[in-house]
Short mmCIF file of C-alpha atoms in Angstrom, two decimals:
data_model
loop_
_atom_site.label_atom_id
_atom_site.label_comp_id
_atom_site.label_asym_id
_atom_site.label_seq_id
_atom_site.Cartn_x
_atom_site.Cartn_y
_atom_site.Cartn_z
CA UNK A 1 -13.26 -6.53 13.05
CA UNK A 2 -10.34 -4.46 11.69
CA UNK A 3 -10.65 -0.77 12.33
CA UNK A 4 -10.65 1.41 9.24
CA UNK A 5 -8.10 4.15 8.92
CA UNK A 6 -9.38 7.68 9.45
CA UNK A 7 -7.54 8.61 6.25
CA UNK A 8 -8.76 8.01 2.72
CA UNK A 9 -6.26 7.38 -0.06
CA UNK A 10 -7.45 8.70 -3.40
CA UNK A 11 -5.39 9.41 -6.47
CA UNK A 12 -5.81 9.55 -10.22
CA UNK A 13 -5.02 6.78 -12.68
CA UNK A 14 -1.46 7.86 -13.48
CA UNK A 15 -0.14 7.69 -9.88
CA UNK A 16 -1.86 4.31 -9.50
CA UNK A 17 -0.13 3.04 -12.64
CA UNK A 18 3.22 4.33 -11.36
CA UNK A 19 2.74 2.46 -8.07
CA UNK A 20 1.71 -0.69 -9.91
CA UNK A 21 4.85 -0.48 -12.06
CA UNK A 22 6.92 -0.05 -8.90
CA UNK A 23 5.43 -3.17 -7.32
CA UNK A 24 6.44 -5.19 -10.37
CA UNK A 25 9.94 -3.74 -10.64
CA UNK A 26 12.64 -6.29 -9.97
CA UNK A 27 15.27 -3.60 -9.59
CA UNK A 28 13.50 -1.62 -6.86
CA UNK A 29 14.33 -1.91 -3.20
CA UNK A 30 12.19 -4.26 -1.12
CA UNK A 31 11.12 -1.37 1.11
CA UNK A 32 9.88 0.70 -1.84
CA UNK A 33 7.97 -2.24 -3.32
CA UNK A 34 6.24 -3.02 -0.01
CA UNK A 35 5.43 0.67 0.49
CA UNK A 36 3.86 0.88 -2.97
CA UNK A 37 1.84 -2.28 -2.32
CA UNK A 38 0.63 -0.89 1.02
CA UNK A 39 -0.49 2.36 -0.61
CA UNK A 40 -2.41 0.50 -3.30
CA UNK A 41 -4.12 -1.71 -0.74
CA UNK A 42 -5.05 1.33 1.35
CA UNK A 43 -6.52 2.96 -1.75
CA UNK A 44 -8.59 -0.20 -2.24
CA UNK A 45 -10.08 0.35 1.23
CA UNK A 46 -8.25 -2.27 3.29
CA UNK A 47 -7.55 -1.55 6.95
CA UNK A 48 -4.01 -1.22 8.29
CA UNK A 49 -4.40 -4.59 10.03
CA UNK A 50 -5.47 -6.26 6.78
CA UNK A 51 -2.63 -4.63 4.87
CA UNK A 52 -0.03 -5.68 7.45
CA UNK A 53 -1.34 -9.24 7.41
CA UNK A 54 -1.41 -9.42 3.63
CA UNK A 55 2.10 -8.04 3.29
CA UNK A 56 3.39 -10.03 6.27
CA UNK A 57 4.85 -7.00 7.98
CA UNK A 58 4.40 -5.32 11.34
CA UNK A 59 1.32 -3.18 11.90
CA UNK A 60 3.41 -0.10 12.86
CA UNK A 61 5.15 -0.33 9.49
CA UNK A 62 1.81 0.14 7.77
CA UNK A 63 0.25 2.67 10.09
CA UNK A 64 3.12 5.12 10.24
#
């Protein structure tokens, strides 16, 4: 079973909307889009392992 992060990501609606806009931006860098997606998934309660698998990136990229 994936281990949950000891950190909780909580933010208001406006930052969430900004991150969602960033994930849909075609002009943003790939790194920034993936980072925004990882933050949103963490806020939804997914573990680092689940986030890395869903985004098809290395676990250290998500957990750092």
